[in-house]
Amino acid sequence: MHIKNLHSALGAEVTVIDLAKPLSQADADDIEAAWRERLVVVFHGQTLSDPQLIAFSRNFGELDPPGPNPYGEPFNKEHPELNVISNVKENGKPIGNLGDGEAVWHADMTYVDVPPKAALLHALEVPPPEAGGNTYFANMFAAYEALPPELKTAAEGKTAVHDASRNSAGMLRKGYSEVTDVRQTVGAHHPLVRTDAKTGHRALFLGRRPNAYVLGLTVAESDALLDALWEHATQPRFAMCHEWRIGDLLMWNNLSVLHRRDPFDAKTRRVMHRSQIRGNERIA
Ligand code: SIN
């Protein structure tokens, strides 16, 4: 197995490994170390059945099932612990989540008290490169480090609510109603700045912008602070772009990166299977 860094801000590529086979403890430890330090780990050319994706994921902890989707039932009936991300419809019914539109910058499931610590996304079908659908990741340790002092001070000690009602494609999840006043947003409360339990390093923890609200501020103050933090955190200097190929598997550090996806040509097919690893503790 070889590991090399990708972008200056984050990302590592792991080659010469077949993830369909059981992993040695040494390889699992090296992959986990790359995930911890480089935040996004990229594998190419992996042919994995759902049970193999589950077995590989379990090297890094217990699986966390997907959150509620707009349709109210798991996409992967045989393996409900996996999610399906797809624009494909069969008999008029979506086989997966998020459609073909943009998925805005977000971290996964931060609307729960203990969000998943890792997500793994395996590409089974992808549009041709010119059709769109690239995914971007931004390093929230680097973004925190580079905050202008006045924004660092403004974020310090503040807590925000992370909206549970809509997914990153803007679709309302089943069972939720429209947020009309962000002070009423339903979702977990987390600090704007978290401290990594293992390393003590600090990172911005923003979750998702729509319907977010910083507790204790007026709506105008909250919007101004959040807009400034989001504009800072999503600059290209903190980010990498992934152009998908069939067989790619990406594993990201969900508490330490934001990610977003470009829209893509609705006439093309994009099918990905996804697992996530349960978090260990509340965000602090
Ligand atoms: C996601 O936001 O988890 C999906 C990203 C993608 O479709 O590339």
CSV table of C-alpha atoms and ligand atoms in Angstrom, one decimal:
chain,number,residue,atom,x,y,z
A,1,MET,CA,0.0,0.0,0.0
A,2,HIS,CA,1.3,3.5,-0.9
A,3,ILE,CA,0.0,6.8,0.5
A,4,LYS,CA,0.7,10.2,-1.1
A,5,ASN,CA,-0.7,13.6,-0.3
A,6,LEU,CA,-3.1,15.2,-2.9
A,7,HIS,CA,-3.9,18.9,-2.4
A,8,SER,CA,-1.8,21.2,-0.2
A,9,ALA,CA,-4.7,21.7,2.2
A,10,LEU,CA,-5.9,18.1,2.6
A,11,GLY,CA,-6.4,14.8,0.9
A,12,ALA,CA,-4.4,11.6,0.5
A,13,GLU,CA,-4.4,8.9,-2.2
A,14,VAL,CA,-4.0,5.3,-1.2
A,15,THR,CA,-2.9,2.9,-4.0
A,16,VAL,CA,-1.9,-0.7,-4.3
A,17,ILE,CA,-4.6,-2.1,-2.2
A,18,ASP,CA,-7.8,-4.2,-2.8
A,19,LEU,CA,-10.5,-3.1,-0.3
A,20,ALA,CA,-12.6,-6.2,-1.2
A,21,LYS,CA,-10.1,-8.3,0.8
A,22,PRO,CA,-9.8,-8.3,4.6
A,23,LEU,CA,-7.5,-5.5,5.7
A,24,SER,CA,-4.4,-6.2,7.9
A,25,GLN,CA,-4.3,-4.3,11.2
A,26,ALA,CA,-1.2,-2.4,9.9
A,27,ASP,CA,-3.0,-1.2,6.8
A,28,ALA,CA,-6.2,-0.3,8.7
A,29,ASP,CA,-4.0,1.8,11.1
A,30,ASP,CA,-2.2,3.5,8.3
A,31,ILE,CA,-5.5,4.4,6.5
A,32,GLU,CA,-6.9,5.7,9.8
A,33,ALA,CA,-3.8,7.8,10.4
A,34,ALA,CA,-4.1,9.3,6.8
A,35,TRP,CA,-7.8,10.0,7.4
A,36,ARG,CA,-7.0,11.7,10.7
A,37,GLU,CA,-4.2,13.8,9.3
A,38,ARG,CA,-5.2,14.4,5.7
A,39,LEU,CA,-9.0,14.3,6.4
A,40,VAL,CA,-10.0,12.8,3.0
A,41,VAL,CA,-8.6,9.5,1.8
A,42,VAL,CA,-9.1,8.5,-1.9
A,43,PHE,CA,-8.9,5.0,-3.3
A,44,HIS,CA,-9.3,4.2,-7.0
A,45,GLY,CA,-10.5,1.1,-8.9
A,46,GLN,CA,-12.3,-0.6,-6.1
A,47,THR,CA,-14.9,-3.2,-7.0
A,48,LEU,CA,-17.0,-3.8,-3.8
A,49,SER,CA,-20.3,-5.5,-3.1
A,50,ASP,CA,-22.4,-4.0,-0.4
A,51,PRO,CA,-21.2,-6.6,2.2
A,52,GLN,CA,-17.6,-5.8,1.2
A,53,LEU,CA,-18.2,-2.0,1.6
A,54,ILE,CA,-19.7,-2.8,5.0
A,55,ALA,CA,-16.8,-5.0,6.0
A,56,PHE,CA,-14.2,-2.4,5.0
A,57,SER,CA,-16.1,0.4,6.8
A,58,ARG,CA,-16.2,-1.7,10.0
A,59,ASN,CA,-12.4,-1.5,10.3
A,60,PHE,CA,-13.0,2.1,11.5
A,61,GLY,CA,-15.9,1.6,13.9
A,62,GLU,CA,-19.5,0.8,14.2
A,63,LEU,CA,-21.8,1.8,11.3
A,64,ASP,CA,-24.2,4.7,11.8
A,65,PRO,CA,-27.4,4.3,9.7
A,66,PRO,CA,-28.4,7.1,7.3
A,67,GLY,CA,-30.6,9.9,8.5
A,68,PRO,CA,-34.2,10.3,7.4
A,69,ASN,CA,-34.6,11.0,3.7
A,70,PRO,CA,-37.4,12.8,1.9
A,71,TYR,CA,-39.2,9.6,1.0
A,72,GLY,CA,-39.4,8.1,4.5
A,73,GLU,CA,-37.9,4.6,3.8
A,74,PRO,CA,-34.4,3.3,3.3
A,75,PHE,CA,-33.1,3.3,-0.3
A,76,ASN,CA,-31.1,0.1,0.3
A,77,LYS,CA,-33.7,-2.3,1.6
A,78,GLU,CA,-31.3,-5.3,1.9
A,79,HIS,CA,-28.6,-3.2,3.7
A,80,PRO,CA,-30.4,-0.3,5.4
A,81,GLU,CA,-27.2,0.6,7.2
A,82,LEU,CA,-26.0,1.9,3.7
A,83,ASN,CA,-27.3,4.9,1.9
A,84,VAL,CA,-27.7,5.4,-1.8
A,85,ILE,CA,-26.8,8.7,-3.4
A,86,SER,CA,-28.2,8.8,-6.9
A,87,ASN,CA,-30.3,10.7,-9.5
A,88,VAL,CA,-31.6,7.5,-11.1
A,89,LYS,CA,-35.3,6.7,-11.0
A,90,GLU,CA,-36.7,3.2,-11.5
A,91,ASN,CA,-40.4,3.0,-12.3
A,92,GLY,CA,-40.7,6.7,-11.6
A,93,LYS,CA,-39.2,6.2,-8.1
A,94,PRO,CA,-35.8,7.6,-7.0
A,95,ILE,CA,-33.4,4.8,-6.1
A,96,GLY,CA,-31.3,7.2,-4.0
A,97,ASN,CA,-31.0,10.6,-2.4
A,98,LEU,CA,-29.9,14.1,-3.5
A,99,GLY,CA,-31.0,14.0,-7.2
A,100,ASP,CA,-28.8,15.8,-9.8
A,101,GLY,CA,-28.7,19.3,-8.3
A,102,GLU,CA,-26.0,21.0,-6.3
A,103,ALA,CA,-25.5,19.6,-2.7
A,104,VAL,CA,-24.5,22.8,-0.8
A,105,TRP,CA,-21.5,22.9,1.6
A,106,HIS,CA,-22.3,20.8,4.7
A,107,ALA,CA,-21.0,18.1,7.0
A,108,ASP,CA,-23.2,15.0,7.4
A,109,MET,CA,-25.9,14.7,10.0
A,110,THR,CA,-24.6,17.5,12.3
A,111,TYR,CA,-28.3,18.0,13.2
A,112,VAL,CA,-27.9,15.1,15.7
A,113,ASP,CA,-26.1,15.3,19.0
A,114,VAL,CA,-23.3,12.8,18.1
A,115,PRO,CA,-22.8,13.1,14.3
A,116,PRO,CA,-20.9,10.4,12.4
A,117,LYS,CA,-17.1,10.8,12.5
A,118,ALA,CA,-16.5,9.4,9.0
A,119,ALA,CA,-18.4,8.9,5.8
A,120,LEU,CA,-17.4,6.5,2.9
A,121,LEU,CA,-18.7,7.0,-0.6
A,122,HIS,CA,-18.2,4.4,-3.3
A,123,ALA,CA,-18.8,5.3,-7.0
A,124,LEU,CA,-20.7,2.6,-8.9
A,125,GLU,CA,-21.8,4.7,-11.9
A,126,VAL,CA,-20.6,8.3,-12.7
A,127,PRO,CA,-21.4,10.8,-15.4
A,128,PRO,CA,-18.7,11.6,-18.0
A,129,PRO,CA,-16.3,14.2,-16.6
A,130,GLU,CA,-17.8,17.1,-18.7
A,131,ALA,CA,-21.3,16.4,-17.2
A,132,GLY,CA,-20.4,17.7,-13.7
A,133,GLY,CA,-20.9,16.1,-10.3
A,134,ASN,CA,-17.5,16.8,-8.8
A,135,THR,CA,-17.3,16.8,-5.0
A,136,TYR,CA,-15.3,19.4,-3.0
A,137,PHE,CA,-13.9,19.1,0.5
A,138,ALA,CA,-12.6,22.0,2.7
A,139,ASN,CA,-10.3,21.6,5.8
A,140,MET,CA,-11.9,23.2,8.9
A,141,PHE,CA,-8.7,23.1,10.9
A,142,ALA,CA,-6.9,25.2,8.3
A,143,ALA,CA,-10.0,27.5,8.1
A,144,TYR,CA,-10.0,28.0,11.8
A,145,GLU,CA,-6.2,28.7,11.9
A,146,ALA,CA,-6.5,31.3,9.2
A,147,LEU,CA,-9.5,33.2,10.7
A,148,PRO,CA,-9.0,36.9,11.1
A,149,PRO,CA,-8.6,37.6,14.8
A,150,GLU,CA,-11.9,39.5,15.1
A,151,LEU,CA,-13.9,36.6,13.6
A,152,LYS,CA,-12.0,34.1,15.9
A,153,THR,CA,-13.1,36.2,18.8
A,154,ALA,CA,-16.7,36.5,17.6
A,155,ALA,CA,-17.0,32.7,17.1
A,156,GLU,CA,-15.4,31.8,20.4
A,157,GLY,CA,-17.8,30.3,23.0
A,158,LYS,CA,-20.8,30.5,20.6
A,159,THR,CA,-23.2,27.7,20.0
A,160,ALA,CA,-25.3,27.2,16.8
A,161,VAL,CA,-28.4,25.2,16.0
A,162,HIS,CA,-27.9,22.8,13.0
A,163,ASP,CA,-31.1,22.4,10.9
A,164,ALA,CA,-32.5,18.9,10.6
A,165,SER,CA,-35.4,19.7,8.3
A,166,ARG,CA,-33.7,19.8,4.9
A,167,ASN,CA,-31.0,17.7,3.3
A,168,SER,CA,-28.0,19.2,1.4
A,169,ALA,CA,-29.9,19.2,-1.8
A,170,GLY,CA,-32.6,21.4,-0.1
A,171,MET,CA,-35.2,18.7,0.0
A,172,LEU,CA,-37.5,18.6,3.1
A,173,ARG,CA,-37.1,15.4,5.0
A,174,LYS,CA,-40.2,13.4,5.7
A,175,GLY,CA,-41.8,14.4,9.0
A,176,TYR,CA,-40.3,17.9,9.1
A,177,SER,CA,-41.9,21.3,8.4
A,178,GLU,CA,-40.6,24.4,6.8
A,179,VAL,CA,-38.5,26.7,9.0
A,180,THR,CA,-39.9,30.2,8.9
A,181,ASP,CA,-37.9,31.7,11.8
A,182,VAL,CA,-34.4,30.4,12.4
A,183,ARG,CA,-34.8,30.9,16.2
A,184,GLN,CA,-37.3,27.9,15.9
A,185,THR,CA,-35.0,25.7,13.9
A,186,VAL,CA,-35.1,22.1,15.0
A,187,GLY,CA,-31.7,20.3,15.3
A,188,ALA,CA,-28.7,19.7,17.5
A,189,HIS,CA,-26.8,22.5,19.2
A,190,HIS,CA,-23.0,22.5,18.7
A,191,PRO,CA,-20.2,25.0,19.4
A,192,LEU,CA,-19.0,27.0,16.4
A,193,VAL,CA,-15.4,25.9,17.2
A,194,ARG,CA,-14.7,22.4,18.3
A,195,THR,CA,-11.5,20.9,19.9
A,196,ASP,CA,-10.3,17.6,18.5
A,197,ALA,CA,-10.4,15.1,21.4
A,198,LYS,CA,-7.2,13.3,20.2
A,199,THR,CA,-5.0,16.1,19.1
A,200,GLY,CA,-6.4,19.2,20.9
A,201,HIS,CA,-6.4,21.1,17.6
A,202,ARG,CA,-9.3,23.4,17.0
A,203,ALA,CA,-11.6,23.5,14.0
A,204,LEU,CA,-14.6,25.4,12.8
A,205,PHE,CA,-17.7,23.3,13.1
A,206,LEU,CA,-20.4,24.9,10.8
A,207,GLY,CA,-22.5,21.9,9.7
A,208,ARG,CA,-24.8,23.6,7.2
A,209,ARG,CA,-25.8,27.2,6.5
A,210,PRO,CA,-29.5,27.1,5.6
A,211,ASN,CA,-31.6,27.7,8.8
A,212,ALA,CA,-28.6,27.9,11.1
A,213,TYR,CA,-28.8,30.3,14.0
A,214,VAL,CA,-26.3,31.3,16.7
A,215,LEU,CA,-27.9,31.1,20.1
A,216,GLY,CA,-28.2,34.3,22.1
A,217,LEU,CA,-27.8,36.7,19.1
A,218,THR,CA,-30.4,38.6,17.2
A,219,VAL,CA,-31.2,37.0,13.8
A,220,ALA,CA,-29.4,39.8,12.0
A,221,GLU,CA,-26.2,39.4,14.2
A,222,SER,CA,-26.4,35.6,13.8
A,223,ASP,CA,-26.8,35.9,10.0
A,224,ALA,CA,-23.9,38.3,9.8
A,225,LEU,CA,-21.5,36.1,11.9
A,226,LEU,CA,-22.5,32.9,10.1
A,227,ASP,CA,-22.2,34.5,6.6
A,228,ALA,CA,-18.7,35.8,7.5
A,229,LEU,CA,-17.6,32.4,8.8
A,230,TRP,CA,-19.0,30.5,5.8
A,231,GLU,CA,-17.5,32.9,3.3
A,232,HIS,CA,-14.1,32.4,5.0
A,233,ALA,CA,-14.3,28.6,5.5
A,234,THR,CA,-15.3,27.7,1.9
A,235,GLN,CA,-12.4,29.6,0.2
A,236,PRO,CA,-10.6,27.5,-2.5
A,237,ARG,CA,-7.3,27.7,-0.5
A,238,PHE,CA,-8.8,25.3,2.1
A,239,ALA,CA,-10.4,23.0,-0.4
A,240,MET,CA,-9.7,20.1,-2.9
A,241,CYS,CA,-11.9,18.9,-5.8
A,242,HIS,CA,-12.5,15.3,-6.5
A,243,GLU,CA,-13.5,14.3,-10.1
A,244,TRP,CA,-15.1,10.9,-9.8
A,245,ARG,CA,-14.2,7.7,-11.7
A,246,ILE,CA,-16.1,4.4,-11.4
A,247,GLY,CA,-14.6,2.4,-8.5
A,248,ASP,CA,-13.5,5.5,-6.5
A,249,LEU,CA,-14.0,5.2,-2.8
A,250,LEU,CA,-13.6,8.3,-0.7
A,251,MET,CA,-13.5,8.3,3.1
A,252,TRP,CA,-13.7,11.7,4.9
A,253,ASN,CA,-13.3,13.0,8.3
A,254,ASN,CA,-16.9,14.3,8.8
A,255,LEU,CA,-16.2,16.4,11.9
A,256,SER,CA,-13.2,18.2,10.3
A,257,VAL,CA,-14.3,18.9,6.7
A,258,LEU,CA,-17.2,20.5,4.9
A,259,HIS,CA,-18.1,19.1,1.5
A,260,ARG,CA,-20.3,20.1,-1.5
A,261,ARG,CA,-21.2,18.6,-4.9
A,262,ASP,CA,-21.6,20.3,-8.2
A,263,PRO,CA,-24.9,19.7,-10.1
A,264,PHE,CA,-24.6,17.4,-13.1
A,265,ASP,CA,-26.4,16.6,-16.3
A,266,ALA,CA,-29.8,15.1,-15.5
A,267,LYS,CA,-29.6,12.8,-18.5
A,268,THR,CA,-26.6,11.0,-17.1
A,269,ARG,CA,-26.6,8.3,-14.4
A,270,ARG,CA,-24.7,8.7,-11.1
A,271,VAL,CA,-25.0,5.9,-8.5
A,272,MET,CA,-23.0,5.7,-5.2
A,273,HIS,CA,-23.3,3.6,-2.1
A,274,ARG,CA,-22.4,5.2,1.2
A,275,SER,CA,-21.6,4.1,4.7
A,276,GLN,CA,-20.8,6.2,7.7
A,277,ILE,CA,-19.0,5.5,11.0
A,278,ARG,CA,-20.6,6.4,14.3
A,279,GLY,CA,-19.1,9.3,16.3
A,280,ASN,CA,-17.6,8.7,19.7
A,281,GLU,CA,-18.7,11.8,21.7
A,282,ARG,CA,-20.6,15.0,21.6
A,283,ILE,CA,-19.0,17.9,19.9
A,284,ALA,CA,-17.0,20.1,22.3
B,1,SIN,C1,-22.9,13.8,0.0
B,1,SIN,O1,-23.1,15.0,0.2
B,1,SIN,O2,-22.7,13.0,0.9
B,1,SIN,C2,-22.9,13.3,-1.4
B,1,SIN,C3,-21.7,13.9,-2.2
B,1,SIN,C4,-21.7,13.5,-3.6
B,1,SIN,O3,-22.8,13.2,-4.2
B,1,SIN,O4,-20.7,13.6,-4.3
